[in-house]
Coordinates of C-alpha atoms and ligand atoms in Angstrom, one line a residue:
M293 CA 86.4 56.2 83.2
A294 CA 88.7 56.7 86.2
M295 CA 87.7 57.4 89.7
I296 CA 89.6 60.1 91.6
T297 CA 89.5 61.4 95.2
G298 CA 88.2 64.7 96.4
G299 CA 91.8 65.6 97.4
E300 CA 93.0 64.8 93.8
L301 CA 90.2 66.9 92.3
L302 CA 91.1 69.8 94.6
V303 CA 94.8 69.6 93.7
R304 CA 94.0 69.4 90.0
T305 CA 92.0 72.6 90.4
L306 CA 95.0 74.2 92.1
V307 CA 97.2 73.1 89.2
R308 CA 94.7 74.7 86.7
A309 CA 95.0 77.9 88.8
G310 CA 98.8 77.9 88.4
V311 CA 99.6 77.0 92.0
R312 CA 103.2 75.5 92.3
N313 CA 103.9 75.8 96.0
A314 CA 102.0 75.4 99.2
F315 CA 103.0 75.6 102.9
G316 CA 101.6 73.3 105.5
L317 CA 101.9 70.8 108.3
H318 CA 100.6 67.3 107.9
G319 CA 97.6 65.8 109.6
A320 CA 95.6 62.7 108.7
H321 CA 92.8 64.9 107.5
L322 CA 95.1 66.3 104.8
E323 CA 96.6 63.0 103.6
T324 CA 94.8 63.0 100.2
L325 CA 96.0 66.5 99.5
F326 CA 99.6 65.7 100.4
Q327 CA 99.6 62.6 98.2
S328 CA 98.0 64.4 95.2
C329 CA 100.4 67.4 95.6
A330 CA 103.3 65.0 95.3
T331 CA 101.7 63.4 92.2
H332 CA 101.3 66.8 90.5
D333 CA 104.6 68.3 91.6
I334 CA 103.1 70.9 93.8
R335 CA 105.9 71.5 96.3
I336 CA 104.7 71.4 99.9
I337 CA 107.0 73.2 102.2
D338 CA 106.3 71.2 105.3
M339 CA 106.9 73.4 108.3
R340 CA 107.1 73.1 112.1
T341 CA 104.1 75.1 113.1
E342 CA 100.9 76.2 111.2
V343 CA 101.3 79.8 112.4
A344 CA 104.6 80.0 110.4
A345 CA 103.1 78.0 107.5
G346 CA 100.3 80.6 107.3
H347 CA 102.8 83.5 107.4
A348 CA 105.0 81.7 104.8
A349 CA 101.9 81.6 102.5
E350 CA 101.6 85.4 103.1
G351 CA 105.3 86.0 102.4
Y352 CA 105.0 84.1 99.2
A353 CA 101.9 86.0 98.1
R354 CA 103.3 89.4 99.1
S355 CA 106.7 89.0 97.5
A356 CA 105.4 87.4 94.3
R357 CA 102.2 89.4 94.1
T358 CA 100.2 86.2 93.7
L359 CA 98.0 83.7 95.5
G360 CA 99.6 82.0 98.5
V361 CA 98.3 78.6 99.7
A362 CA 98.5 77.2 103.2
M363 CA 97.3 73.7 104.2
V364 CA 96.5 73.1 107.9
T365 CA 94.9 70.2 109.6
A366 CA 91.6 70.0 111.4
G367 CA 91.2 71.6 114.8
P368 CA 94.6 72.7 116.3
G369 CA 96.2 73.1 112.8
F370 CA 93.4 75.5 111.9
T371 CA 93.5 77.4 115.3
N372 CA 97.3 77.8 115.0
A373 CA 96.8 79.5 111.7
I374 CA 94.4 82.1 113.0
T375 CA 97.0 84.8 113.6
S376 CA 98.1 84.5 110.0
I377 CA 94.5 84.5 108.7
A378 CA 93.9 87.7 110.6
N379 CA 97.1 89.3 109.4
A380 CA 96.3 88.5 105.8
F381 CA 92.8 89.8 106.3
L382 CA 93.9 93.2 107.7
D383 CA 96.6 93.5 105.0
R384 CA 94.4 92.2 102.2
T385 CA 96.9 89.4 101.3
P386 CA 95.5 86.8 98.9
V387 CA 95.9 83.5 100.7
L388 CA 93.9 80.4 100.3
Y389 CA 93.8 78.5 103.6
L390 CA 92.8 74.9 103.1
A391 CA 91.7 73.5 106.5
G392 CA 91.0 69.8 107.1
S393 CA 88.0 69.0 109.2
A394 CA 86.2 66.0 110.6
A395 CA 84.1 63.8 108.4
L396 CA 80.6 65.1 107.9
R397 CA 79.2 61.8 109.1
D398 CA 81.0 62.4 112.4
A399 CA 79.2 65.6 113.2
E400 CA 78.2 65.9 116.9
T401 CA 80.1 62.7 117.9
N402 CA 82.9 64.2 120.0
T403 CA 85.4 63.0 117.5
L404 CA 89.1 63.9 117.2
Q405 CA 90.1 67.5 116.3
A406 CA 86.5 68.5 115.8
G407 CA 83.6 70.1 117.6
I408 CA 84.6 73.7 116.7
D409 CA 82.9 75.5 113.8
Q410 CA 86.0 76.5 111.8
V411 CA 83.9 78.4 109.2
A412 CA 82.2 80.5 111.8
I413 CA 85.6 81.3 113.4
A414 CA 87.2 82.2 110.1
R415 CA 84.3 84.2 108.7
P416 CA 85.0 87.5 110.4
I417 CA 88.7 87.4 109.4
T418 CA 88.4 86.2 105.8
R419 CA 86.8 87.6 102.6
W420 CA 85.0 84.3 102.3
A421 CA 84.9 81.1 104.4
H422 CA 83.0 78.0 103.3
Q423 CA 82.7 74.3 104.0
I424 CA 82.7 72.0 100.9
T425 CA 80.1 69.3 101.5
T426 CA 79.9 67.6 98.0
I427 CA 82.8 66.2 96.1
G428 CA 81.5 67.4 92.7
E429 CA 81.4 71.0 93.9
I430 CA 85.1 71.1 94.7
P431 CA 86.4 72.7 91.4
R432 CA 83.7 75.3 91.3
L433 CA 84.1 76.3 94.9
V434 CA 87.9 76.3 94.9
A435 CA 87.8 78.5 91.7
H436 CA 85.3 80.8 93.4
A437 CA 87.5 81.1 96.5
I438 CA 90.6 82.0 94.4
R439 CA 88.7 84.7 92.5
I440 CA 87.5 86.3 95.7
A441 CA 91.1 86.1 97.2
T442 CA 92.8 87.6 94.2
S443 CA 90.5 90.3 92.8
G444 CA 89.1 93.6 94.0
A445 CA 90.2 94.3 97.6
R446 CA 92.1 91.1 97.9
G447 CA 92.3 89.0 101.0
P448 CA 92.3 85.5 102.6
V449 CA 89.7 82.9 102.0
L450 CA 89.2 79.6 103.9
L451 CA 87.9 76.3 102.6
D452 CA 86.9 73.8 105.3
L453 CA 87.4 70.3 103.9
P454 CA 85.7 67.4 105.6
M455 CA 87.7 64.3 105.5
D456 CA 85.0 62.1 104.0
V457 CA 84.6 64.6 101.2
L458 CA 88.3 64.5 100.5
I459 CA 88.6 60.7 100.5
S460 CA 85.3 60.1 98.6
T461 CA 85.7 59.4 94.8
I462 CA 84.2 60.7 91.6
D463 CA 84.5 59.8 87.9
E464 CA 87.1 62.3 86.6
D465 CA 85.0 62.8 83.4
I466 CA 82.1 64.2 85.4
A467 CA 84.2 66.6 87.5
R468 CA 84.7 69.6 85.3
I469 CA 87.4 72.1 86.3
P470 CA 86.6 75.7 85.3
G471 CA 88.7 77.1 82.4
T472 CA 89.0 80.6 83.9
I473 CA 89.9 80.8 87.5
A474 CA 91.7 84.1 88.4
I475 CA 90.2 87.2 86.8
D476 CA 92.5 89.9 85.5
S477 CA 90.1 92.8 84.9
P478 CA 91.1 95.8 87.1
P479 CA 88.4 98.5 87.3
A480 CA 89.2 101.8 85.4
P481 CA 88.4 105.3 86.8
N482 CA 85.6 107.6 85.8
A483 CA 86.6 110.2 83.2
L484 CA 85.1 113.2 85.1
A485 CA 87.0 112.2 88.2
I486 CA 90.3 112.1 86.2
E487 CA 89.6 115.6 84.9
Q488 CA 89.0 116.9 88.4
A489 CA 92.1 115.2 89.7
I490 CA 94.3 116.6 87.0
R491 CA 92.9 120.1 87.6
L492 CA 93.7 119.9 91.3
L493 CA 97.2 118.6 90.7
A494 CA 98.1 121.1 88.0
N495 CA 97.1 124.0 90.3
A496 CA 98.8 122.7 93.4
R497 CA 101.9 124.4 94.7
R498 CA 103.0 121.5 97.0
P499 CA 101.5 118.3 95.6
I500 CA 102.6 114.8 96.6
V501 CA 101.8 111.2 95.6
M502 CA 101.2 108.9 98.5
A503 CA 101.6 105.3 97.2
G504 CA 100.0 102.6 99.3
A505 CA 99.5 98.9 99.2
G506 CA 96.9 99.2 96.5
A507 CA 99.5 100.7 94.2
Y508 CA 101.8 97.8 94.9
W509 CA 99.2 95.1 94.3
S510 CA 98.1 96.7 91.0
D511 CA 101.7 96.7 89.8
S512 CA 101.9 100.4 89.1
S513 CA 105.7 101.1 89.2
E514 CA 106.0 102.0 85.5
E515 CA 102.9 104.2 85.3
L516 CA 103.9 105.9 88.6
R517 CA 107.4 106.7 87.3
R518 CA 105.9 108.0 84.1
F519 CA 103.5 110.2 86.0
V520 CA 106.3 111.6 88.3
E521 CA 108.6 112.3 85.3
A522 CA 105.9 114.2 83.5
T523 CA 104.7 116.2 86.4
G524 CA 107.6 116.5 88.9
V525 CA 105.3 115.5 91.8
P526 CA 107.3 113.9 94.6
V527 CA 106.4 110.5 96.0
Y528 CA 106.1 109.0 99.5
S529 CA 105.2 105.4 100.1
D530 CA 104.0 103.1 102.8
F531 CA 105.8 99.8 103.6
Q532 CA 103.9 97.6 101.1
A533 CA 104.6 100.1 98.3
H534 CA 108.2 100.5 99.3
G535 CA 110.4 100.1 96.2
L536 CA 107.6 100.8 93.9
F537 CA 109.3 104.0 93.3
P538 CA 113.1 103.8 93.6
S539 CA 114.4 104.9 97.1
N540 CA 117.4 106.7 95.5
H541 CA 115.2 108.8 93.1
R542 CA 115.6 112.5 93.7
L543 CA 111.8 112.8 93.9
Y544 CA 111.4 110.2 96.6
G545 CA 110.6 111.6 100.0
G546 CA 110.5 108.4 102.0
T547 CA 107.9 106.4 103.9
F548 CA 104.8 108.1 105.1
H549 CA 106.2 108.9 108.5
K550 CA 108.8 111.2 106.9
L551 CA 106.0 113.6 106.0
A552 CA 106.2 114.6 109.7
D553 CA 109.6 116.2 108.8
L554 CA 107.7 118.8 106.8
A555 CA 106.9 120.7 109.9
V556 CA 106.4 124.3 108.8
A557 CA 102.9 125.2 107.6
E558 CA 104.0 126.6 104.3
D559 CA 106.2 123.5 103.7
R560 CA 103.4 121.0 103.9
P561 CA 101.5 119.3 101.0
D562 CA 98.4 121.1 99.6
V563 CA 97.3 118.4 97.3
V564 CA 97.7 114.6 97.9
L565 CA 97.2 111.9 95.3
A566 CA 96.6 108.9 97.6
L567 CA 97.0 105.8 95.5
G568 CA 95.7 102.7 97.1
V569 CA 96.3 104.1 100.5
R570 CA 94.3 103.0 103.6
F571 CA 94.4 105.9 106.0
G572 CA 94.9 104.8 109.6
L573 CA 97.9 103.5 111.5
F574 CA 100.5 104.3 108.9
T575 CA 99.2 107.8 108.4
L576 CA 98.9 108.4 112.1
G577 CA 95.2 108.0 112.4
R578 CA 93.2 111.2 112.9
S579 CA 96.4 113.2 113.5
E580 CA 97.3 115.9 111.0
R581 CA 101.0 115.4 111.5
L582 CA 101.4 113.8 108.1
V583 CA 98.6 115.1 106.0
P584 CA 97.2 118.6 107.0
A585 CA 93.4 119.0 107.1
R586 CA 93.5 121.7 104.5
A587 CA 95.3 119.4 101.9
K588 CA 93.0 118.4 99.1
I589 CA 92.9 114.6 98.7
I590 CA 92.4 112.7 95.5
H591 CA 91.8 109.2 96.9
V592 CA 92.1 106.2 94.6
E593 CA 91.0 103.0 96.3
I594 CA 89.5 99.8 95.1
D595 CA 87.3 99.6 98.2
P596 CA 84.8 102.5 98.5
A597 CA 84.6 101.9 102.3
E598 CA 88.2 103.2 102.6
I599 CA 87.3 106.6 101.0
G600 CA 86.5 109.3 103.6
R601 CA 87.2 106.9 106.5
L602 CA 89.5 109.4 108.3
K603 CA 90.0 112.3 105.9
D604 CA 87.7 114.4 103.8
V605 CA 88.3 113.6 100.2
A606 CA 88.1 116.1 97.4
V607 CA 88.1 113.6 94.5
P608 CA 87.0 110.0 95.3
I609 CA 88.1 107.5 92.7
V610 CA 86.9 103.9 93.2
A611 CA 89.3 102.1 90.9
D612 CA 92.5 100.3 90.4
S613 CA 95.7 102.4 91.0
R614 CA 97.5 101.4 87.8
E615 CA 94.4 102.0 85.6
T616 CA 94.0 105.4 87.3
L617 CA 97.6 106.3 86.7
R618 CA 97.2 105.3 83.1
A619 CA 94.3 107.7 82.7
L620 CA 96.1 110.4 84.6
N621 CA 99.2 110.0 82.3
V622 CA 97.1 110.4 79.2
A623 CA 95.5 113.6 80.6
A624 CA 98.8 114.8 82.0
S625 CA 100.5 114.8 78.6
A626 CA 98.1 117.5 77.4
I627 CA 99.1 119.9 80.2
R628 CA 101.9 122.3 80.9
W629 CA 102.9 121.4 84.5
P630 CA 104.0 124.1 86.9
E631 CA 107.5 124.5 88.1
L632 CA 108.0 122.6 91.4
S633 CA 111.7 122.8 92.0
G634 CA 111.3 124.8 95.2
W635 CA 108.9 122.2 96.6
Q636 CA 111.2 119.4 95.5
T637 CA 114.1 121.0 97.2
T638 CA 112.1 121.4 100.4
I639 CA 111.5 117.6 100.4
R640 CA 115.1 116.8 99.6
N641 CA 116.3 119.0 102.4
A642 CA 113.9 117.4 104.9
R643 CA 115.2 114.0 103.9
A644 CA 118.8 115.2 104.4
V645 CA 118.1 116.8 107.8
H646 CA 116.4 113.6 108.9
H647 CA 119.4 111.5 107.8
Q648 CA 121.8 113.9 109.6
R649 CA 119.8 113.7 112.8
L650 CA 120.0 109.9 112.7
S651 CA 123.7 109.8 111.9
A652 CA 124.4 112.0 114.9
L653 CA 122.9 109.3 117.1
L654 CA 126.0 107.3 116.6
L655 CA 128.4 109.8 118.1
P656 CA 129.6 109.0 120.7
L657 CA 128.7 105.3 120.8
P658 CA 126.4 104.7 123.8
H659 CA 127.5 102.1 126.4
A660 CA 125.3 99.5 128.0
G661 CA 124.4 100.5 131.5
E662 CA 124.3 104.2 130.6
G663 CA 121.1 103.9 128.6
R664 CA 117.7 104.3 129.9
G665 CA 116.4 101.3 131.8
E666 CA 119.2 99.0 130.8
G667 CA 120.6 98.8 134.3
P668 CA 122.9 96.1 135.5
L669 CA 121.7 92.6 134.5
P670 CA 122.1 89.8 136.9
L671 CA 124.2 87.6 134.6
P672 CA 126.9 88.5 132.0
L673 CA 126.1 87.6 128.4
A674 CA 127.5 84.2 127.5
G675 CA 130.8 84.5 125.7
E676 CA 131.0 88.3 126.3
G677 CA 132.2 90.6 129.0
R678 CA 132.3 87.8 131.6
G679 CA 134.1 89.4 134.6
E680 CA 135.5 92.2 132.4
G681 CA 133.1 95.0 133.4
P682 CA 130.3 96.3 131.2
S683 CA 130.4 95.2 127.5
L684 CA 129.9 97.6 124.6
R685 CA 126.6 96.8 122.9
I686 CA 125.8 97.9 119.4
H687 CA 123.6 100.9 118.6
P688 CA 120.5 99.5 116.8
Y689 CA 120.8 102.2 114.1
H690 CA 124.4 101.3 113.5
A691 CA 123.5 97.6 113.2
V692 CA 120.7 98.1 110.7
S693 CA 122.7 100.6 108.6
T694 CA 125.5 98.1 108.4
V695 CA 123.1 95.3 107.5
I696 CA 121.6 97.3 104.7
D697 CA 125.0 98.4 103.4
C698 CA 126.0 94.8 103.1
I699 CA 123.2 93.6 100.8
D700 CA 122.5 94.2 97.2
D701 CA 119.4 95.9 95.6
D702 CA 117.9 92.5 94.8
T703 CA 117.7 91.3 98.4
I704 CA 114.3 90.9 99.9
V705 CA 114.2 92.2 103.4
I706 CA 111.8 91.1 106.1
G707 CA 111.3 93.3 109.2
D708 CA 110.0 91.7 112.4
G709 CA 110.1 92.6 116.1
A710 CA 109.1 96.0 117.0
E711 CA 111.8 98.6 117.5
S712 CA 114.1 96.5 115.3
Y713 CA 111.8 97.0 112.3
H714 CA 111.3 100.7 113.2
W715 CA 115.1 101.1 113.0
L716 CA 115.1 99.2 109.8
N717 CA 112.5 101.5 108.3
E718 CA 115.0 104.4 108.7
V719 CA 117.6 102.8 106.4
I720 CA 115.8 100.5 104.1
R721 CA 116.3 101.5 100.4
Q722 CA 115.1 99.6 97.4
N723 CA 114.5 99.8 93.7
R724 CA 112.2 96.8 93.3
P725 CA 108.6 96.5 94.7
G726 CA 107.6 93.7 97.0
S727 CA 111.1 93.6 98.5
Y728 CA 110.4 94.9 101.9
I729 CA 107.9 92.9 103.9
T730 CA 107.0 94.1 107.4
H731 CA 104.2 94.8 109.8
G732 CA 100.8 95.8 108.7
F733 CA 97.7 96.7 110.8
L734 CA 97.7 93.5 113.0
G735 CA 101.3 94.2 114.3
A736 CA 101.9 90.5 114.8
V737 CA 105.3 90.1 116.4
G738 CA 106.9 86.8 115.5
F739 CA 105.8 86.5 111.9
G740 CA 109.2 87.2 110.3
L741 CA 110.7 83.8 109.8
G742 CA 107.5 82.5 108.3
L743 CA 107.4 85.4 105.9
A744 CA 111.0 84.9 105.0
I745 CA 110.4 81.3 104.1
G746 CA 107.6 82.2 101.8
A747 CA 109.6 84.9 100.1
Q748 CA 112.6 82.6 99.6
V749 CA 110.4 79.9 98.0
A750 CA 108.8 82.5 95.7
H751 CA 112.3 83.9 94.7
P752 CA 114.8 81.0 94.8
K753 CA 117.4 83.1 93.0
R754 CA 117.2 86.2 95.2
R755 CA 118.6 86.6 98.7
V756 CA 116.3 87.0 101.6
L757 CA 117.3 88.7 104.9
C758 CA 115.2 88.8 108.0
V759 CA 115.8 91.3 110.8
A760 CA 114.0 90.3 113.9
G761 CA 113.9 91.2 117.6
D762 CA 115.0 88.5 120.1
G763 CA 111.4 88.3 121.3
A764 CA 110.1 87.9 117.8
I765 CA 112.5 85.2 116.7
G766 CA 111.5 83.1 119.7
F767 CA 108.0 82.5 118.4
T768 CA 109.1 80.3 115.6
L769 CA 112.7 79.1 116.4
A770 CA 112.0 75.6 115.1
E771 CA 111.6 77.1 111.6
F772 CA 115.4 77.2 111.4
D773 CA 114.9 73.5 110.8
T774 CA 112.5 74.2 107.9
L775 CA 115.1 76.4 106.4
V776 CA 117.7 73.7 106.6
R777 CA 115.5 70.8 105.4
H778 CA 114.3 72.8 102.4
Q779 CA 117.7 74.4 101.7
L780 CA 116.4 77.9 101.9
P781 CA 119.4 80.2 102.5
V782 CA 117.6 82.9 104.4
V783 CA 119.9 85.1 106.6
V784 CA 118.4 86.0 109.9
V785 CA 119.8 88.9 112.0
V786 CA 118.6 88.7 115.6
M787 CA 118.6 92.2 117.2
N788 CA 119.4 90.8 120.7
N789 CA 118.7 93.5 123.2
R790 CA 117.6 91.0 125.9
S791 CA 114.3 92.7 125.9
W792 CA 110.8 93.1 124.4
A793 CA 112.2 96.6 123.8
A794 CA 109.1 98.3 122.5
S795 CA 107.1 97.0 125.5
Q796 CA 109.9 97.9 127.9
H797 CA 110.1 101.4 126.5
F798 CA 106.4 101.8 126.6
Q799 CA 106.4 100.9 130.3
E800 CA 109.2 103.3 131.0
I801 CA 107.4 106.2 129.3
V802 CA 103.9 105.4 130.6
S803 CA 104.5 103.8 134.0
G804 CA 108.0 105.1 134.8
A805 CA 111.5 103.6 134.6
D806 CA 111.1 101.9 138.0
H807 CA 108.0 100.0 136.8
V808 CA 109.6 97.8 134.2
T809 CA 107.9 94.4 134.7
G810 CA 107.6 91.3 132.5
T811 CA 109.3 92.8 129.5
R812 CA 113.0 91.8 130.0
L813 CA 114.4 88.7 128.3
G814 CA 117.4 86.6 129.3
H815 CA 120.7 85.6 127.8
A816 CA 119.5 83.2 125.2
R817 CA 122.0 82.2 122.5
Y818 CA 120.1 82.3 119.3
A819 CA 123.1 81.6 117.1
D820 CA 123.7 78.4 119.1
A821 CA 120.1 77.4 118.7
A822 CA 120.2 77.9 115.0
A823 CA 123.5 76.1 114.7
A824 CA 121.9 73.1 116.5
F825 CA 119.4 72.9 113.6
G826 CA 122.3 73.0 111.1
C827 CA 122.5 76.7 110.2
H828 CA 125.6 78.8 109.7
A829 CA 125.6 80.9 112.8
Q830 CA 127.6 83.6 114.6
R831 CA 127.4 85.7 117.6
V832 CA 128.3 89.4 117.0
T833 CA 129.3 91.6 119.9
D834 CA 131.2 94.3 118.1
I835 CA 130.1 96.6 115.3
G836 CA 133.3 95.9 113.5
E837 CA 132.5 92.2 113.2
L838 CA 129.0 92.8 111.8
A839 CA 129.8 93.5 108.1
P840 CA 132.2 90.5 107.8
A841 CA 129.7 88.3 109.6
I842 CA 126.9 89.3 107.2
K843 CA 129.2 88.7 104.2
A844 CA 130.2 85.3 105.5
A845 CA 126.6 84.4 106.2
L846 CA 125.6 85.3 102.6
A847 CA 128.7 83.5 101.2
S848 CA 128.0 80.3 103.2
G849 CA 125.0 79.7 100.9
K850 CA 123.3 78.1 103.9
P851 CA 120.5 79.3 106.2
A852 CA 122.2 81.6 108.7
C853 CA 121.6 83.2 112.0
L854 CA 123.6 86.2 113.3
D855 CA 122.9 86.9 117.0
V856 CA 123.8 90.6 117.4
A857 CA 124.3 92.2 120.8
I858 CA 122.2 95.4 120.6
D859 CA 121.9 98.3 123.1
V860 CA 118.4 98.4 124.4
A861 CA 118.5 102.1 125.3
P862 CA 117.9 104.0 122.1
I863 CA 114.3 104.6 121.0
P864 CA 113.6 104.7 117.2
P865 CA 112.3 108.1 115.9
E866 CA 109.1 106.5 114.6
I867 CA 108.2 105.3 118.1
E868 CA 108.8 108.8 119.4
L869 CA 106.5 110.1 116.7
L870 CA 103.8 107.5 117.5
M871 CA 104.0 108.2 121.2
S872 CA 103.8 112.0 120.6
R873 CA 100.9 111.9 118.1
Q874 CA 98.1 114.3 118.7
Ligands
TPP944 C1 102.0 88.3 118.8 C2 102.2 89.5 119.6 N1 102.4 89.5 120.9 C3 102.6 90.6 121.6 C4 102.7 91.8 121.0 C5 102.9 93.1 121.8 N2 104.3 93.6 121.5 C6 104.4 94.7 120.7 S1 106.0 95.1 120.5 C7 106.5 93.9 121.5 C8 108.0 93.7 121.8 C9 108.8 93.1 120.6 O1 110.0 92.7 121.1 P1 111.2 92.1 120.2 O2 110.6 91.2 119.2 O3 112.3 91.6 121.0 O4 111.6 93.4 119.3 P2 112.3 94.8 119.8 O5 111.2 95.7 120.2 O6 113.1 94.5 121.0 O7 113.0 95.2 118.6 C10 105.5 93.2 122.0 C11 105.6 92.0 122.9 C12 102.5 91.8 119.6 N3 102.5 93.0 118.9 N4 102.3 90.7 118.9

């Protein structure tokens, strides 16, 4: 007979569930967890703020398609993690948040880091939140939390762990850990619905597949490719499903927003197979700019509440995307599929025209001071243009194109900021799923460095590159220290336009160019800040320096920061589309 602590029992349950890494920031309330993680070789990536630790757990979960774990201490540790919990909730990312809390016996004593009901706060932004009050129940409740987080419509769960429960002890022979923790049993579609779907698709003249986050989480790349090869139906994807279908495939149309390029009525989709798509922000809400009202929708979604939310659905299928594709592939093989080459050419042409329009933006190169709202700034940029008249700043499209041209297919790209990531959306191309992680429904600026840390821990052999606005990177600057301490060679590209550009442009459009207020940033030297933490760092002021700088950053094998002088004037096409939506 051996006695073990609640913390030890919890960590043994995590080990049984296959957890190898966790992200957190210490507090006395978590001490047993930290000690037992060390005993069991669960690596804790100790970070500089809980908000980034939460985002790192999200980045880990999203890039590895698995459970992420974040450990945050009682009170302020928990409250700092709220943005991440909300982000994971809206994007359905499976993260287990383990939050310390005051000892149960200290209830209502005005004790340290207590007095707030963490479970009540977490409940509306988790799939399940619960306080564990008895040591013997730890394995059962941890297993329950993990099952909820990782199955069905996934999402975050929170366990509130009172300090006296974690430090109390139990005979290890009594504390049984469940044999089965995660469930792998994705729901299959109904046979009649598959028949209806196949009939609609086979009779369509302009069918498309829209692949959403559900298609990514159900790991449907192979089945999707088989379906497209058998039927010739072109594919669009949202950001979470980016790379699920190769970006360079002749039947790939682009991200959902590119559907807006199919402007002529007779060139728009008539049947849509929406795989794991949640209609809303990324399909332009109620607007018909992307999916016309008369298009017949076959909507495959694991959560029935998503079906019919914004669009009438011809064939509802409440099931897993991969299981549905499997059934569609069986049915598709018995059918002669119509010739779709005209429709495929329309989509390819739309893609080419979009690309040409963007390329034209770079000729001639715009100058700082000529662009909308840039205006003369009171101080010259440090190390640049001092007393030499206006400096040339780099067009954001030129910058992101150069960045993408310098990385290989295997690189995981994180998009943060606002306009920065909208520009990135225009050029990102990938052949592997889970390799582009960017904003979801919460739109939480500042989450990029945390996400990048999680992705790099999940994929130590792959390169991770984070593109962030200067506003965004400021949220978690101290995480450059985490990169250095944990030897995570993430390359960060700061799109330094000395502005919260999306906010500034919004003001210019809505309130007028003379009413820009509270949205400019100063002359911060992000490369110097990162260098002070021990990163490889370089300031880039000329487009010709950018590619060599990226290559040098990658070759350094160290965490790196490139601070790139970006022209604030250009507005990304996606923002124009969002601003003009009906
Ligand atoms: C946490 C958070 N605070 C504020 C906002 C509102 N907001 C949306 S876009 C934006 C500007 C982002 O600026 P920056 O990170 O510099 O990126 P840029 O637009 O310049 O590429 C802000 C402040 C937000 N979405 N999230």
